[in-house]
XYZ file of C-alpha atoms in Angstrom:
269
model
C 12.086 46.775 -6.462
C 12.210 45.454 -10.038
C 9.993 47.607 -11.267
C 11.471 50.414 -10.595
C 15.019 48.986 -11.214
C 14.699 47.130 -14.424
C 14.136 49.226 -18.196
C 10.708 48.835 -19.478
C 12.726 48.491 -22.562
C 15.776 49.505 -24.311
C 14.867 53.189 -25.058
C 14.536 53.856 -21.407
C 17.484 51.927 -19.982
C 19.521 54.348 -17.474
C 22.128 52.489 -17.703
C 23.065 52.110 -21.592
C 24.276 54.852 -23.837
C 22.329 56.531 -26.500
C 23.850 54.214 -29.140
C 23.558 51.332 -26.789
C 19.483 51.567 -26.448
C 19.610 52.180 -30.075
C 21.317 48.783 -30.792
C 19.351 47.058 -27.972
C 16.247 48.141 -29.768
C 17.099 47.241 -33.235
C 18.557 43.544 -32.227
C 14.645 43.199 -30.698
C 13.913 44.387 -34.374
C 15.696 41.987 -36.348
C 15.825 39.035 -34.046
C 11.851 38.937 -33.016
C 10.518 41.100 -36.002
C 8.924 43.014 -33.863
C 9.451 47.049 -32.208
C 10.344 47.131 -28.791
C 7.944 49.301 -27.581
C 4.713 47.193 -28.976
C 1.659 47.207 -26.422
C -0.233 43.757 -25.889
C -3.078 43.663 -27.595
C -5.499 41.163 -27.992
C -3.739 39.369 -30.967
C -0.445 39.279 -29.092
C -2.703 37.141 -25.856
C -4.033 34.953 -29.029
C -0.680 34.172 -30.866
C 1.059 33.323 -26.902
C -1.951 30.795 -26.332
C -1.566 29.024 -29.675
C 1.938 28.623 -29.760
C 3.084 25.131 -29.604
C 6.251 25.718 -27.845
C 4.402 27.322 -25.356
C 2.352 24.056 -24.226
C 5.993 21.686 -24.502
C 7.496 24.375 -22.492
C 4.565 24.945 -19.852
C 4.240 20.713 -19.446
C 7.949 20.745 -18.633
C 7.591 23.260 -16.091
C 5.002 21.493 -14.788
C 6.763 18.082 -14.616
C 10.146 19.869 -13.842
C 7.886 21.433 -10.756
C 6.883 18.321 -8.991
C 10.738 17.817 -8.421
C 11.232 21.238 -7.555
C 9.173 21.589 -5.181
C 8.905 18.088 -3.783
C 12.590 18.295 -2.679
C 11.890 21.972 -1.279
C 9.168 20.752 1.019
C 10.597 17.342 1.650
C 14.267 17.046 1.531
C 14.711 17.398 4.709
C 12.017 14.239 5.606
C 14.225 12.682 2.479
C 17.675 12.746 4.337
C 16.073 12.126 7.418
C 15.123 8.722 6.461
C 18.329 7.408 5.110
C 19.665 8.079 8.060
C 20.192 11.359 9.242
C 18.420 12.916 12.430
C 17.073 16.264 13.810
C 19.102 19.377 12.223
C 21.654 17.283 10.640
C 19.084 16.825 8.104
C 18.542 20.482 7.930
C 21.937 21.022 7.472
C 22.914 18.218 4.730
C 20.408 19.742 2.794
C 22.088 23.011 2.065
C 25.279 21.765 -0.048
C 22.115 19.837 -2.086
C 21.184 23.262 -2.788
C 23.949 25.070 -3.109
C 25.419 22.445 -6.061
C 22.203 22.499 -8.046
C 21.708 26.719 -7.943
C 25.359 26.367 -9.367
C 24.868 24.025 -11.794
C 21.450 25.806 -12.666
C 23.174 29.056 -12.757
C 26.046 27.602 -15.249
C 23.614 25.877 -17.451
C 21.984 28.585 -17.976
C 24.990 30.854 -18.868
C 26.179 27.959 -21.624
C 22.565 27.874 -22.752
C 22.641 31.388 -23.530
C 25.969 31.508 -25.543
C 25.472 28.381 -27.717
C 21.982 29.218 -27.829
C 20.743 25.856 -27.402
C 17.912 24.760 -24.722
C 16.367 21.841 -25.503
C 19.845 19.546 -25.110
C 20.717 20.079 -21.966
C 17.061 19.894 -20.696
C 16.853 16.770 -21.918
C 20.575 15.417 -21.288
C 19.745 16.582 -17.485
C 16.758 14.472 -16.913
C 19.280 11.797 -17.026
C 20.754 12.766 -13.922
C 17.072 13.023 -12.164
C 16.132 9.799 -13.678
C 19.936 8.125 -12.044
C 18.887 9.746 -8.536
C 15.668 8.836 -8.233
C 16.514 5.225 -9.664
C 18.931 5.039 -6.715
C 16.739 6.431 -3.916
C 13.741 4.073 -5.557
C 15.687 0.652 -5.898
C 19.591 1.209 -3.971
C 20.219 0.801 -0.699
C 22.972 2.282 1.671
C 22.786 5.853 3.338
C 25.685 7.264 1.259
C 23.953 5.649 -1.859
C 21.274 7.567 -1.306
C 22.572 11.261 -0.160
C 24.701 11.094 -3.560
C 21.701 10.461 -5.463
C 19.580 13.616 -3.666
C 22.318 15.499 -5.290
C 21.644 14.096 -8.960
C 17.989 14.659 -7.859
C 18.737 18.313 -7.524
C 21.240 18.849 -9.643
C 19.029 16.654 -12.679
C 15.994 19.197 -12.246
C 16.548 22.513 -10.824
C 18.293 23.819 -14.624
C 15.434 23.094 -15.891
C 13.145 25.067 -14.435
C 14.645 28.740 -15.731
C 15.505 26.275 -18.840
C 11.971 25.615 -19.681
C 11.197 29.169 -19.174
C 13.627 30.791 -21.137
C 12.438 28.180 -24.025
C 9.271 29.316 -24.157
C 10.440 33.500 -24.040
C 12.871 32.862 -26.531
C 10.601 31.311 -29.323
C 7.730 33.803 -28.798
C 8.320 37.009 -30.258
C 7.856 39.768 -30.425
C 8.294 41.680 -26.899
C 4.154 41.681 -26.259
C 3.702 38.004 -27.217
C 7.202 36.695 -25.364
C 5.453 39.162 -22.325
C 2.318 37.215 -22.281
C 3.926 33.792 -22.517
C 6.029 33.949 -19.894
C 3.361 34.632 -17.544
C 0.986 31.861 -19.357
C 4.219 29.192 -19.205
C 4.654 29.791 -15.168
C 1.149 29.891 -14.426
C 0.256 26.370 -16.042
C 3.602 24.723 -14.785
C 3.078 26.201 -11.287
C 0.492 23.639 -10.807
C 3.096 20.555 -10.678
C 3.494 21.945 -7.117
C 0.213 21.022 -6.754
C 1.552 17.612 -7.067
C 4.378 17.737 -5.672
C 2.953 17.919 -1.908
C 0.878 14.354 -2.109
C 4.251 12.829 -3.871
C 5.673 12.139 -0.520
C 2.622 11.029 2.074
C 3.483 9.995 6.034
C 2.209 6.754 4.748
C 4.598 6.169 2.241
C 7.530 6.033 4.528
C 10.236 5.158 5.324
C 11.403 4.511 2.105
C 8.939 6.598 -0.463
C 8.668 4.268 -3.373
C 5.494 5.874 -4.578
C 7.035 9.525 -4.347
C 10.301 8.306 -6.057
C 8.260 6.507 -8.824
C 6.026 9.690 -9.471
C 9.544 12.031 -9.767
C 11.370 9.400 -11.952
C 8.147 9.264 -14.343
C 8.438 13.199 -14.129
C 11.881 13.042 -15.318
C 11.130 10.800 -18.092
C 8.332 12.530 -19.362
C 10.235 15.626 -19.351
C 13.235 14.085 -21.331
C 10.362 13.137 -23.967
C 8.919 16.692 -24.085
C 12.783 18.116 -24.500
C 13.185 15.931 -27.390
C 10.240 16.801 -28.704
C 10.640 20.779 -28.810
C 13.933 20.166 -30.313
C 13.042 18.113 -33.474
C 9.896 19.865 -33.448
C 11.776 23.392 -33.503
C 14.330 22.373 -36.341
C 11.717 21.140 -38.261
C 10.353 24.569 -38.814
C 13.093 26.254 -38.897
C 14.123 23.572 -42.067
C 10.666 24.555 -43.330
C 10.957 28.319 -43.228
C 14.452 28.120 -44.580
C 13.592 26.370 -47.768
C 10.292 29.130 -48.124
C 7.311 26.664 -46.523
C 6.152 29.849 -44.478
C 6.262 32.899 -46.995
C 2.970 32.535 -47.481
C 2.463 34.239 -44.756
C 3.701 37.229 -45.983
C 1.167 37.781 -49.347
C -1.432 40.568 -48.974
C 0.100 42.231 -45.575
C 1.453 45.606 -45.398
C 5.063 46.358 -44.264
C 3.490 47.180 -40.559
C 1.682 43.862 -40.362
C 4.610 41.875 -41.475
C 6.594 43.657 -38.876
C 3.981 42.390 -36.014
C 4.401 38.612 -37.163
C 6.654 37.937 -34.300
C 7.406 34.289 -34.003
C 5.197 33.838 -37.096
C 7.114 35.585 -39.453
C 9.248 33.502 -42.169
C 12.641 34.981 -41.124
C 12.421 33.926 -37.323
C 14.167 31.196 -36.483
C 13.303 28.934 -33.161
C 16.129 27.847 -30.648
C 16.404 24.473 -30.063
């Protein structure tokens, strides 16, 4: 139903006001330094596939993934070795959910209002890294079902995190349009992964699928780090006029399709 249900963009949003749409539109303006209503073009599938945050933000989700989807397809197996059987498995798994798409949910709220990504991606790989740790090395069934929840709780933010990264430091609406898709498809494939993390022969205790989603989180907490000292380092250099060359010999139009390029945008970290 989305398409039918969500605005193309702001000029044709049912649900805002005529001077609504008209802010809506010029906050795309200023913010991405690009119009609204841009088509993707050839240059806008170029700029998405040479963006560096792009590539730190499509390895996450691909590292991020493996967790994601290992403890969708094996949870239950998970709980079911530490001790519980049949549906009681099935059923301790839901409050594993239901914590982490809360946690996910307010994460990405805070994220959004102190427009900051990067920290909390990387401060919640600590959590992944403590539960998988525990499952890996502890012992003791109640050990181990608190540290599923750090498991869950440690990755599943960072999914929509990684995501959101990657939209909000590729503008304008065409480029940000063609990243998101690029970001999902690459990271998709840590599902790929995830499925021959946790093999029959591995059981009962899964050290080789708990080692391969500990690495995960690590190397995630490395590629967080990264995009953040790699994103205030540009903005540093475009605030003390590194990037205005950019500007020399274009006409107002061109500047105005920079997008992320463009002196005056500034990443989020």
């Amino acid at each position: 139903m989305a398409p039918f249900i969500l605005p193309q963009k702001p000029e044709t949003s049912n649900y805002l006001t005529t001077r609504e749409r008209w802010i809506a539109a010029e906050r795309i303006r200023l913010e991405h330094k690009a119009a609204s209503n841009e088509k993707v073009e050839m240059r806008h599938i170029k700029r998405a596939v040479t963006n560096i945050n792009n590539y730190v933000c499509a390895a996450g989700f691909f590292f991020i993934n493996i967790t994601v989807q290992g403890l969708s397809v094996f949870l239950p197996t998970i709980l079911q070795e530490i001790g519980y059987r049949g549906l009681t498995a099935q059923y301790y798994s839901v409050p594993v959910y239901v914590a982490a798409s809360l946690i996910a949910i307010a994460i990405g709220y805070i994220s959004d209002k102190t427009r900051m990504r990067g920290i909390y991606l990387a401060g919640f790989t600590i959590l992944g890294m403590t539960g998988f740790g525990l499952l890996r090395w502890g012992s003791g069934s109640k050990l181990k079902y608190a540290a599923v929840y750090l498991c869950a709780v440690g990755a599943f933010p960072g999914g929509p995190g990684f995501l959101s990264w990657g939209i909000n430091n590729a503008a304008g609406p065409s480029v940000r349009a063609v990243s998101s898709g690029y970001i999902v498809s690459l990271g998709t494939a840590g599902g790929i992964l995830a499925v021959w993390a946790y093999l029959p022969s591995d059981a009962p205790n899964f050290p080789i699928g708990h080692s391969i989603n500990f690495a995960a989180q690590v190397v995630v907490l490395f590629l967080s780090t990264f995009g953040i000292f790699y994103c205030l380092r540009e903005n540093r250099i475009r605030e003390r006029g590194g990037r205005d060359h950019r500007l020399e010999g274009l006409t107002e139009e061109e500047k105005a399709g920079l997008g992320y390029r463009h002196p005056d945008f500034r990443y989020i970290a």
